[in-house]
Amino acid sequence: MKIFSYLLLLSLLTFSFKPSFSQLIVGTVATPEELAGSLVGSGVTITNVTLNCPNGGWGSFDGTNSNIGIDSGIILACGSINNAVGPNFSGGITTAFGTTGDQDLTDLAGQETHDACVLEFDLAASSDSINFSYVFASDEYTEYVNSINDIFAFFISGPGITGEQNIALVPGTTDPVAINTVNCLNGSLYYICNDPLNSQCDATYNCPTDASLTTIEYDGFTTVLTAVANVQPCQTYHLKLAIADASDEILDSGVFIKASSLSTAASSVTVSTPYNDPITNLPAVVEGCFSATVEVQTCNPSTDSVALHYTISGTATNGTDYNQIADSIFIPPGLSSANLIIDPLVDGVSESSETVTLYFYSTSPSNPYDSVTILILDSLIAIASPDTVICVGQSASLTVND
């Protein structure tokens, strides 16, 4: 009886410590506008949404109880999004829509594409860059690495960008994220094996050995990656999110994009002064001479006053070395910008240069999205450049640049 009790207890303990897994959940979305709108976070507005995707190839997902790495967002696929749901019992999940590919993706993959799913829209950002988070996954892994290159891309175009630029890149490279660039052999730092029948990865990848414990169907997927683009504040850009089968129509791939992650800073911040210090290259103000203007700008005027918050740092003392300033700038209703003046106070004390730094933040002072530093000088120092040697009785011309 004691032996039976011991074995029963051991069995219960073993069961209680077995990892608990759930599944990815996918769902439908009513309209393309709702699909694109779910991606929008702070500082970004979108317009002119279009969707060219077979029915069943687009929707929403809940990854909270999966290992996809993203809690929720949208999924675009070159097959049925239902095929993304685990466990991974199939070695080759497929829905062939029999639809056309996308020429931009064909050019990028170097192979003919099929069953393309393309979401496009215009956007404007309040600051000088945008970013969003995503995961690429495919059932082409791992058998068809360096053979069939199912592919996706995030193409952006607009002011300052030549043509279309793909911003879905392997970190630190110019290589597009695809089957051939992120796998056990290439870009392995960003690859997660999800294949119980693994034919490529070694033991260090911890490929699952029990299909019932997997949470998605695709045989492999990337870690959570970030797409980043430099933009001009408040200008209109076009973003094209696209995925397709390459070479043939079989074996599905999908891209998961995080909800509300298409974002930027709450405002753009610029400093203007008549003088930049030649030693530090910082914008500078001079006691009794001139001040600095800090301008904050958003894209869309609000019917209410908008507060933009910052913390104050630096070696100068607020209210002693420069005019007393608050911890926020308020943009009046109907306007898209406001100015803050940093005016150095004449204290009659000879001292070294000092600084005032403003850290702008949206939700937390410990996570600023932008900062500006201004140098406070007692007086201007003239520097002649380049050095010139002259003899007694000779002369040299000096030029002053404002």
One Martini backbone bead per residue (centre of mass of N, CA, C, O) as a GRO file, in nm:
protein
  402
    1MET     BB    1   0.057   0.062  -0.021
    2LYS     BB    2   0.300   0.254  -0.003
    3ILE     BB    3   0.394   0.213  -0.293
    4PHE     BB    4   0.137   0.318  -0.427
    5SER     BB    5   0.142   0.603  -0.300
    6TYR     BB    6   0.414   0.687  -0.415
    7LEU     BB    7   0.343   0.652  -0.717
    8LEU     BB    8   0.107   0.850  -0.717
    9LEU     BB    9   0.265   1.102  -0.625
   10LEU     BB   10   0.472   1.100  -0.857
   11SER     BB   11   0.261   1.131  -1.081
   12LEU     BB   12   0.142   1.403  -0.987
   13LEU     BB   13   0.406   1.564  -0.994
   14THR     BB   14   0.469   1.519  -1.291
   15PHE     BB   15   0.206   1.652  -1.396
   16SER     BB   16   0.236   1.936  -1.250
   17PHE     BB   17   0.528   1.993  -1.419
   18LYS     BB   18   0.394   2.005  -1.680
   19PRO     BB   19   0.364   2.183  -1.937
   20SER     BB   20   0.142   2.453  -2.026
   21PHE     BB   21  -0.061   2.460  -2.319
   22SER     BB   22  -0.181   2.637  -2.587
   23GLN     BB   23  -0.337   2.846  -2.833
   24LEU     BB   24  -0.385   2.988  -3.108
   25ILE     BB   25  -0.592   3.270  -3.212
   26VAL     BB   26  -0.836   3.327  -3.463
   27GLY     BB   27  -0.994   3.596  -3.664
   28THR     BB   28  -1.219   3.816  -3.771
   29VAL     BB   29  -1.256   4.108  -3.986
   30ALA     BB   30  -1.467   4.334  -4.115
   31THR     BB   31  -1.239   4.543  -4.223
   32PRO     BB   32  -0.969   4.696  -4.356
   33GLU     BB   33  -0.978   4.941  -4.163
   34GLU     BB   34  -0.970   4.770  -3.904
   35LEU     BB   35  -0.712   4.621  -3.961
   36ALA     BB   36  -0.524   4.871  -3.980
   37GLY     BB   37  -0.618   5.025  -3.717
   38SER     BB   38  -0.499   4.809  -3.507
   39LEU     BB   39  -0.191   4.915  -3.552
   40VAL     BB   40  -0.235   5.188  -3.425
   41GLY     BB   41  -0.059   5.429  -3.256
   42SER     BB   42   0.131   5.664  -3.157
   43GLY     BB   43   0.164   5.940  -3.387
   44VAL     BB   44  -0.047   5.798  -3.595
   45THR     BB   45  -0.191   5.821  -3.926
   46ILE     BB   46  -0.455   5.691  -4.143
   47THR     BB   47  -0.518   5.623  -4.501
   48ASN     BB   48  -0.622   5.464  -4.772
   49VAL     BB   49  -0.741   5.171  -4.756
   50THR     BB   50  -0.616   4.851  -4.881
   51LEU     BB   51  -0.724   4.512  -5.003
   52ASN     BB   52  -0.535   4.220  -5.140
   53CYS     BB   53  -0.715   3.932  -5.046
   54PRO     BB   54  -0.806   3.640  -4.972
   55ASN     BB   55  -1.037   3.472  -4.835
   56GLY     BB   56  -0.877   3.378  -4.524
   57GLY     BB   57  -0.588   3.563  -4.531
   58TRP     BB   58  -0.728   3.743  -4.295
   59GLY     BB   59  -0.678   3.884  -3.954
   60SER     BB   60  -0.683   3.789  -3.628
   61PHE     BB   61  -0.495   3.762  -3.308
   62ASP     BB   62  -0.422   3.539  -3.020
   63GLY     BB   63  -0.103   3.499  -2.827
   64THR     BB   64  -0.108   3.463  -2.515
   65ASN     BB   65  -0.105   3.116  -2.523
   66SER     BB   66   0.157   3.140  -2.682
   67ASN     BB   67   0.493   3.143  -2.865
   68ILE     BB   68   0.497   3.405  -3.064
   69GLY     BB   69   0.539   3.694  -2.876
   70ILE     BB   70   0.237   3.800  -2.925
   71ASP     BB   71  -0.068   3.891  -2.807
   72SER     BB   72  -0.166   4.086  -3.057
   73GLY     BB   73  -0.335   4.119  -3.391
   74ILE     BB   74  -0.234   4.060  -3.720
   75ILE     BB   75  -0.296   3.844  -4.010
   76LEU     BB   76  -0.099   3.744  -4.293
   77ALA     BB   77  -0.163   3.515  -4.573
   78CYS     BB   78  -0.094   3.233  -4.819
   79GLY     BB   79  -0.341   3.128  -4.651
   80SER     BB   80  -0.508   3.004  -4.412
   81ILE     BB   81  -0.534   3.120  -4.089
   82ASN     BB   82  -0.623   2.843  -3.963
   83ASN     BB   83  -0.333   2.707  -4.020
   84ALA     BB   84  -0.189   2.848  -3.763
   85VAL     BB   85  -0.317   2.655  -3.576
   86GLY     BB   86  -0.266   2.458  -3.326
   87PRO     BB   87  -0.110   2.201  -3.347
   88ASN     BB   88   0.184   2.041  -3.504
   89PHE     BB   89   0.068   1.779  -3.706
   90SER     BB   90   0.173   1.905  -3.972
   91GLY     BB   91   0.420   1.892  -4.238
   92GLY     BB   92   0.198   2.040  -4.468
   93ILE     BB   93   0.035   2.313  -4.475
   94THR     BB   94  -0.257   2.390  -4.699
   95THR     BB   95  -0.368   2.675  -4.908
   96ALA     BB   96  -0.497   2.709  -5.236
   97PHE     BB   97  -0.627   2.985  -5.407
   98GLY     BB   98  -0.535   3.064  -5.711
   99THR     BB   99  -0.373   3.328  -5.702
  100THR     BB  100  -0.194   3.592  -5.728
  101GLY     BB  101   0.074   3.774  -5.700
  102ASP     BB  102   0.368   3.990  -5.648
  103GLN     BB  103   0.600   4.178  -5.801
  104ASP     BB  104   0.771   4.279  -5.563
  105LEU     BB  105   0.811   3.988  -5.445
  106THR     BB  106   0.934   3.857  -5.692
  107ASP     BB  107   1.185   4.038  -5.702
  108LEU     BB  108   1.285   3.964  -5.410
  109ALA     BB  109   1.286   3.639  -5.437
  110GLY     BB  110   1.339   3.523  -5.742
  111GLN     BB  111   1.030   3.430  -5.763
  112GLU     BB  112   0.740   3.320  -5.821
  113THR     BB  113   0.419   3.433  -5.721
  114HIS     BB  114   0.148   3.354  -5.481
  115ASP     BB  115  -0.114   3.425  -5.291
  116ALA     BB  116  -0.148   3.720  -5.225
  117CYS     BB  117  -0.117   3.953  -4.940
  118VAL     BB  118  -0.241   4.301  -4.936
  119LEU     BB  119  -0.162   4.588  -4.735
  120GLU     BB  120  -0.271   4.937  -4.767
  121PHE     BB  121  -0.139   5.274  -4.674
  122ASP     BB  122  -0.151   5.584  -4.540
  123LEU     BB  123   0.088   5.803  -4.361
  124ALA     BB  124   0.142   5.991  -4.052
  125ALA     BB  125   0.401   6.149  -3.855
  126SER     BB  126   0.512   6.335  -3.567
  127SER     BB  127   0.790   6.219  -3.641
  128ASP     BB  128   1.117   6.074  -3.766
  129SER     BB  129   0.973   5.786  -3.698
  130ILE     BB  130   0.898   5.437  -3.744
  131ASN     BB  131   0.732   5.146  -3.581
  132PHE     BB  132   0.713   4.774  -3.572
  133SER     BB  133   0.584   4.451  -3.485
  134TYR     BB  134   0.703   4.108  -3.574
  135VAL     BB  135   0.617   3.778  -3.730
  136PHE     BB  136   0.759   3.512  -3.909
  137ALA     BB  137   0.595   3.230  -4.077
  138SER     BB  138   0.643   2.865  -4.167
  139ASP     BB  139   0.606   2.548  -4.360
  140GLU     BB  140   0.887   2.548  -4.514
  141TYR     BB  141   0.993   2.462  -4.280
  142THR     BB  142   1.307   2.311  -4.322
  143GLU     BB  143   1.308   2.167  -4.608
  144TYR     BB  144   1.318   2.462  -4.800
  145VAL     BB  145   1.581   2.568  -4.752
  146ASN     BB  146   1.730   2.701  -5.031
  147SER     BB  147   1.463   2.679  -5.231
  148ILE     BB  148   1.198   2.798  -5.098
  149ASN     BB  149   1.101   3.166  -5.079
  150ASP     BB  150   0.907   3.264  -4.887
  151ILE     BB  151   0.751   3.597  -4.872
  152PHE     BB  152   0.797   3.926  -4.733
  153ALA     BB  153   0.689   4.283  -4.694
  154PHE     BB  154   0.778   4.634  -4.611
  155PHE     BB  155   0.671   4.900  -4.795
  156ILE     BB  156   0.818   5.226  -4.842
  157SER     BB  157   0.696   5.559  -4.937
  158GLY     BB  158   0.841   5.892  -4.998
  159PRO     BB  159   0.983   6.137  -4.856
  160GLY     BB  160   1.331   6.064  -4.904
  161ILE     BB  161   1.248   5.813  -5.089
  162THR     BB  162   1.361   5.574  -5.309
  163GLY     BB  163   1.101   5.453  -5.393
  164GLU     BB  164   1.106   5.136  -5.250
  165GLN     BB  165   1.128   5.029  -4.905
  166ASN     BB  166   1.245   4.762  -4.721
  167ILE     BB  167   1.182   4.703  -4.352
  168ALA     BB  168   1.212   4.378  -4.359
  169LEU     BB  169   1.492   4.306  -4.172
  170VAL     BB  170   1.775   4.183  -4.090
  171PRO     BB  171   1.949   4.258  -3.838
  172GLY     BB  172   2.221   4.451  -3.960
  173THR     BB  173   2.094   4.441  -4.251
  174THR     BB  174   1.974   4.408  -4.612
  175ASP     BB  175   1.804   4.158  -4.556
  176PRO     BB  176   1.538   3.988  -4.611
  177VAL     BB  177   1.285   3.840  -4.459
  178ALA     BB  178   1.319   3.478  -4.487
  179ILE     BB  179   1.374   3.155  -4.538
  180ASN     BB  180   1.686   3.207  -4.638
  181THR     BB  181   1.766   3.424  -4.384
  182VAL     BB  182   1.582   3.261  -4.159
  183ASN     BB  183   1.750   3.004  -3.979
  184CYS     BB  184   1.969   2.757  -3.883
  185LEU     BB  185   2.199   2.882  -4.090
  186ASN     BB  186   2.053   3.168  -4.105
  187GLY     BB  187   1.979   3.393  -3.877
  188SER     BB  188   1.954   3.215  -3.601
  189LEU     BB  189   1.896   3.430  -3.375
  190TYR     BB  190   1.582   3.464  -3.520
  191TYR     BB  191   1.511   3.155  -3.461
  192ILE     BB  192   1.226   2.920  -3.434
  193CYS     BB  193   1.161   2.599  -3.353
  194ASN     BB  194   0.844   2.394  -3.457
  195ASP     BB  195   0.967   2.092  -3.534
  196PRO     BB  196   0.927   1.755  -3.470
  197LEU     BB  197   1.064   1.683  -3.777
  198ASN     BB  198   1.340   1.775  -3.774
  199SER     BB  199   1.607   1.831  -4.048
  200GLN     BB  200   1.831   2.071  -3.936
  201CYS     BB  201   1.843   2.118  -3.644
  202ASP     BB  202   1.991   2.131  -3.358
  203ALA     BB  203   1.979   2.093  -3.014
  204THR     BB  204   1.995   2.410  -2.948
  205TYR     BB  205   1.684   2.467  -3.052
  206ASN     BB  206   1.458   2.307  -2.912
  207CYS     BB  207   1.286   2.118  -3.052
  208PRO     BB  208   1.004   1.972  -3.063
  209THR     BB  209   0.887   1.631  -2.964
  210ASP     BB  210   0.581   1.730  -2.909
  211ALA     BB  211   0.310   1.829  -3.085
  212SER     BB  212   0.098   1.881  -2.847
  213LEU     BB  213   0.285   2.140  -2.736
  214THR     BB  214   0.206   2.313  -2.960
  215THR     BB  215   0.063   2.642  -3.077
  216ILE     BB  216   0.151   2.613  -3.376
  217GLU     BB  217   0.184   2.503  -3.712
  218TYR     BB  218   0.428   2.614  -3.789
  219ASP     BB  219   0.771   2.509  -3.821
  220GLY     BB  220   0.853   2.825  -3.820
  221PHE     BB  221   1.001   3.124  -3.656
  222THR     BB  222   1.043   3.429  -3.548
  223THR     BB  223   1.127   3.657  -3.375
  224VAL     BB  224   1.077   3.957  -3.253
  225LEU     BB  225   1.050   4.221  -3.475
  226THR     BB  226   1.169   4.543  -3.619
  227ALA     BB  227   1.030   4.802  -3.796
  228VAL     BB  228   1.213   5.075  -3.961
  229ALA     BB  229   1.155   5.436  -4.032
  230ASN     BB  230   1.247   5.721  -4.193
  231VAL     BB  231   1.088   6.041  -4.148
  232GLN     BB  232   0.876   6.311  -4.208
  233PRO     BB  233   0.706   6.516  -4.042
  234CYS     BB  234   0.369   6.516  -4.159
  235GLN     BB  235   0.413   6.330  -4.388
  236THR     BB  236   0.333   6.136  -4.669
  237TYR     BB  237   0.298   5.779  -4.666
  238HIS     BB  238   0.357   5.447  -4.801
  239LEU     BB  239   0.219   5.126  -4.700
  240LYS     BB  240   0.329   4.781  -4.770
  241LEU     BB  241   0.177   4.470  -4.687
  242ALA     BB  242   0.339   4.154  -4.780
  243ILE     BB  243   0.244   3.816  -4.901
  244ALA     BB  244   0.388   3.498  -5.041
  245ASP     BB  245   0.417   3.258  -5.250
  246ALA     BB  246   0.686   3.057  -5.373
  247SER     BB  247   0.689   2.892  -5.690
  248ASP     BB  248   0.436   2.791  -5.521
  249GLU     BB  249   0.113   2.708  -5.343
  250ILE     BB  250   0.252   2.553  -5.120
  251LEU     BB  251   0.278   2.610  -4.817
  252ASP     BB  252   0.245   2.811  -4.555
  253SER     BB  253   0.238   3.165  -4.469
  254GLY     BB  254   0.303   3.418  -4.205
  255VAL     BB  255   0.214   3.744  -4.058
  256PHE     BB  256   0.272   3.903  -3.745
  257ILE     BB  257   0.110   4.199  -3.612
  258LYS     BB  258   0.117   4.428  -3.378
  259ALA     BB  259  -0.080   4.590  -3.184
  260SER     BB  260  -0.019   4.934  -3.170
  261SER     BB  261   0.294   4.946  -3.307
  262LEU     BB  262   0.232   5.183  -3.496
  263SER     BB  263   0.480   5.423  -3.418
  264THR     BB  264   0.565   5.728  -3.238
  265ALA     BB  265   0.629   6.012  -3.141
  266ALA     BB  266   0.433   6.267  -3.011
  267SER     BB  267   0.677   6.452  -3.120
  268SER     BB  268   0.854   6.712  -3.250
  269VAL     BB  269   1.195   6.830  -3.177
  270THR     BB  270   1.330   7.166  -3.179
  271VAL     BB  271   1.626   7.381  -3.215
  272SER     BB  272   1.683   7.743  -3.199
  273THR     BB  273   1.982   7.927  -3.281
  274PRO     BB  274   2.244   8.154  -3.366
  275TYR     BB  275   2.430   7.926  -3.209
  276ASN     BB  276   2.712   7.703  -3.235
  277ASP     BB  277   2.921   7.518  -3.069
  278PRO     BB  278   3.238   7.420  -3.187
  279ILE     BB  279   3.307   7.201  -2.966
  280THR     BB  280   3.007   7.054  -2.907
  281ASN     BB  281   2.767   7.118  -3.118
  282LEU     BB  282   2.577   7.298  -2.958
  283PRO     BB  283   2.326   7.471  -2.878
  284ALA     BB  284   2.345   7.826  -2.795
  285VAL     BB  285   2.364   8.054  -2.518
  286VAL     BB  286   2.381   8.406  -2.409
  287GLU     BB  287   2.437   8.623  -2.184
  288GLY     BB  288   2.267   8.907  -2.290
  289CYS     BB  289   2.201   8.810  -2.606
  290PHE     BB  290   2.059   8.508  -2.641
  291SER     BB  291   1.818   8.267  -2.725
  292ALA     BB  292   1.603   7.978  -2.716
  293THR     BB  293   1.401   7.760  -2.933
  294VAL     BB  294   1.145   7.530  -2.851
  295GLU     BB  295   0.989   7.302  -3.074
  296VAL     BB  296   0.663   7.161  -3.088
  297GLN     BB  297   0.516   6.893  -3.300
  298THR     BB  298   0.218   6.812  -3.463
  299CYS     BB  299  -0.009   6.707  -3.706
  300ASN     BB  300  -0.286   6.732  -3.531
  301PRO     BB  301  -0.515   6.926  -3.444
  302SER     BB  302  -0.686   7.016  -3.150
  303THR     BB  303  -0.972   7.096  -2.954
  304ASP     BB  304  -0.756   7.064  -2.742
  305SER     BB  305  -0.533   7.084  -2.514
  306VAL     BB  306  -0.180   6.995  -2.539
  307ALA     BB  307   0.035   6.795  -2.344
  308LEU     BB  308   0.396   6.817  -2.314
  309HIS     BB  309   0.630   6.626  -2.153
  310TYR     BB  310   0.906   6.692  -1.915
  311THR     BB  311   1.236   6.674  -1.812
  312ILE     BB  312   1.490   6.826  -1.603
  313SER     BB  313   1.832   6.890  -1.686
  314GLY     BB  314   2.156   6.947  -1.588
  315THR     BB  315   2.384   7.208  -1.467
  316ALA     BB  316   2.165   7.396  -1.469
  317THR     BB  317   1.942   7.630  -1.308
  318ASN     BB  318   1.625   7.663  -1.257
  319GLY     BB  319   1.577   8.019  -1.229
  320THR     BB  320   1.898   8.107  -1.238
  321ASP     BB  321   2.034   8.054  -1.535
  322TYR     BB  322   1.728   8.053  -1.618
  323ASN     BB  323   1.428   8.065  -1.692
  324GLN     BB  324   1.143   7.972  -1.567
  325ILE     BB  325   1.021   7.638  -1.604
  326ALA     BB  326   0.825   7.396  -1.672
  327ASP     BB  327   0.704   7.042  -1.743
  328SER     BB  328   0.542   7.183  -1.992
  329ILE     BB  329   0.376   7.190  -2.309
  330PHE     BB  330   0.118   7.388  -2.469
  331ILE     BB  331  -0.117   7.319  -2.713
  332PRO     BB  332  -0.339   7.483  -2.861
  333PRO     BB  333  -0.630   7.498  -2.990
  334GLY     BB  334  -0.585   7.431  -3.343
  335LEU     BB  335  -0.289   7.357  -3.302
  336SER     BB  336   0.057   7.206  -3.383
  337SER     BB  337   0.225   7.421  -3.203
  338ALA     BB  338   0.505   7.509  -2.976
  339ASN     BB  339   0.689   7.731  -2.754
  340LEU     BB  340   1.014   7.740  -2.589
  341ILE     BB  341   1.201   7.951  -2.375
  342ILE     BB  342   1.559   7.995  -2.343
  343ASP     BB  343   1.677   8.231  -2.096
  344PRO     BB  344   1.952   8.374  -2.003
  345LEU     BB  345   2.094   8.481  -1.702
  346VAL     BB  346   2.234   8.759  -1.559
  347ASP     BB  347   2.488   8.712  -1.288
  348GLY     BB  348   2.803   8.815  -1.289
  349VAL     BB  349   2.931   8.524  -1.317
  350SER     BB  350   3.218   8.348  -1.354
  351GLU     BB  351   3.177   8.062  -1.572
  352SER     BB  352   3.119   7.781  -1.690
  353SER     BB  353   2.963   7.592  -1.882
  354GLU     BB  354   2.616   7.506  -1.934
  355THR     BB  355   2.324   7.288  -1.897
  356VAL     BB  356   2.010   7.205  -2.073
  357THR     BB  357   1.779   6.926  -2.035
  358LEU     BB  358   1.519   6.772  -2.233
  359TYR     BB  359   1.276   6.510  -2.156
  360PHE     BB  360   1.059   6.347  -2.358
  361TYR     BB  361   0.725   6.214  -2.276
  362SER     BB  362   0.432   6.008  -2.257
  363THR     BB  363   0.420   5.798  -1.980
  364SER     BB  364   0.741   5.792  -1.895
  365PRO     BB  365   1.025   5.937  -1.764
  366SER     BB  366   1.205   5.663  -1.822
  367ASN     BB  367   1.079   5.695  -2.145
  368PRO     BB  368   1.205   5.870  -2.367
  369TYR     BB  369   1.170   6.003  -2.714
  370ASP     BB  370   1.323   6.281  -2.645
  371SER     BB  371   1.596   6.532  -2.681
  372VAL     BB  372   1.749   6.837  -2.542
  373THR     BB  373   2.051   7.046  -2.570
  374ILE     BB  374   2.174   7.339  -2.394
  375LEU     BB  375   2.407   7.595  -2.403
  376ILE     BB  376   2.562   7.800  -2.147
  377LEU     BB  377   2.703   8.126  -2.184
  378ASP     BB  378   2.878   8.408  -2.097
  379SER     BB  379   3.039   8.405  -2.378
  380LEU     BB  380   3.200   8.458  -2.665
  381ILE     BB  381   3.421   8.262  -2.879
  382ALA     BB  382   3.682   8.321  -3.087
  383ILE     BB  383   3.771   8.128  -3.385
  384ALA     BB  384   4.042   8.072  -3.587
  385SER     BB  385   3.994   7.934  -3.924
  386PRO     BB  386   4.265   7.851  -4.005
  387ASP     BB  387   4.570   7.841  -3.930
  388THR     BB  388   4.798   8.134  -3.932
  389VAL     BB  389   5.105   8.252  -4.063
  390ILE     BB  390   5.273   8.558  -3.965
  391CYS     BB  391   5.451   8.844  -4.019
  392VAL     BB  392   5.594   9.120  -3.974
  393GLY     BB  393   5.374   9.341  -4.153
  394GLN     BB  394   5.153   9.150  -4.189
  395SER     BB  395   4.836   9.009  -4.305
  396ALA     BB  396   4.491   8.903  -4.217
  397SER     BB  397   4.188   8.745  -4.283
  398LEU     BB  398   3.870   8.769  -4.123
  399THR     BB  399   3.583   8.556  -4.058
  400VAL     BB  400   3.236   8.586  -3.974
  401ASN     BB  401   3.007   8.349  -3.840
  402ASP     BB  402   2.668   8.332  -3.739
   0.00000   0.00000   0.00000
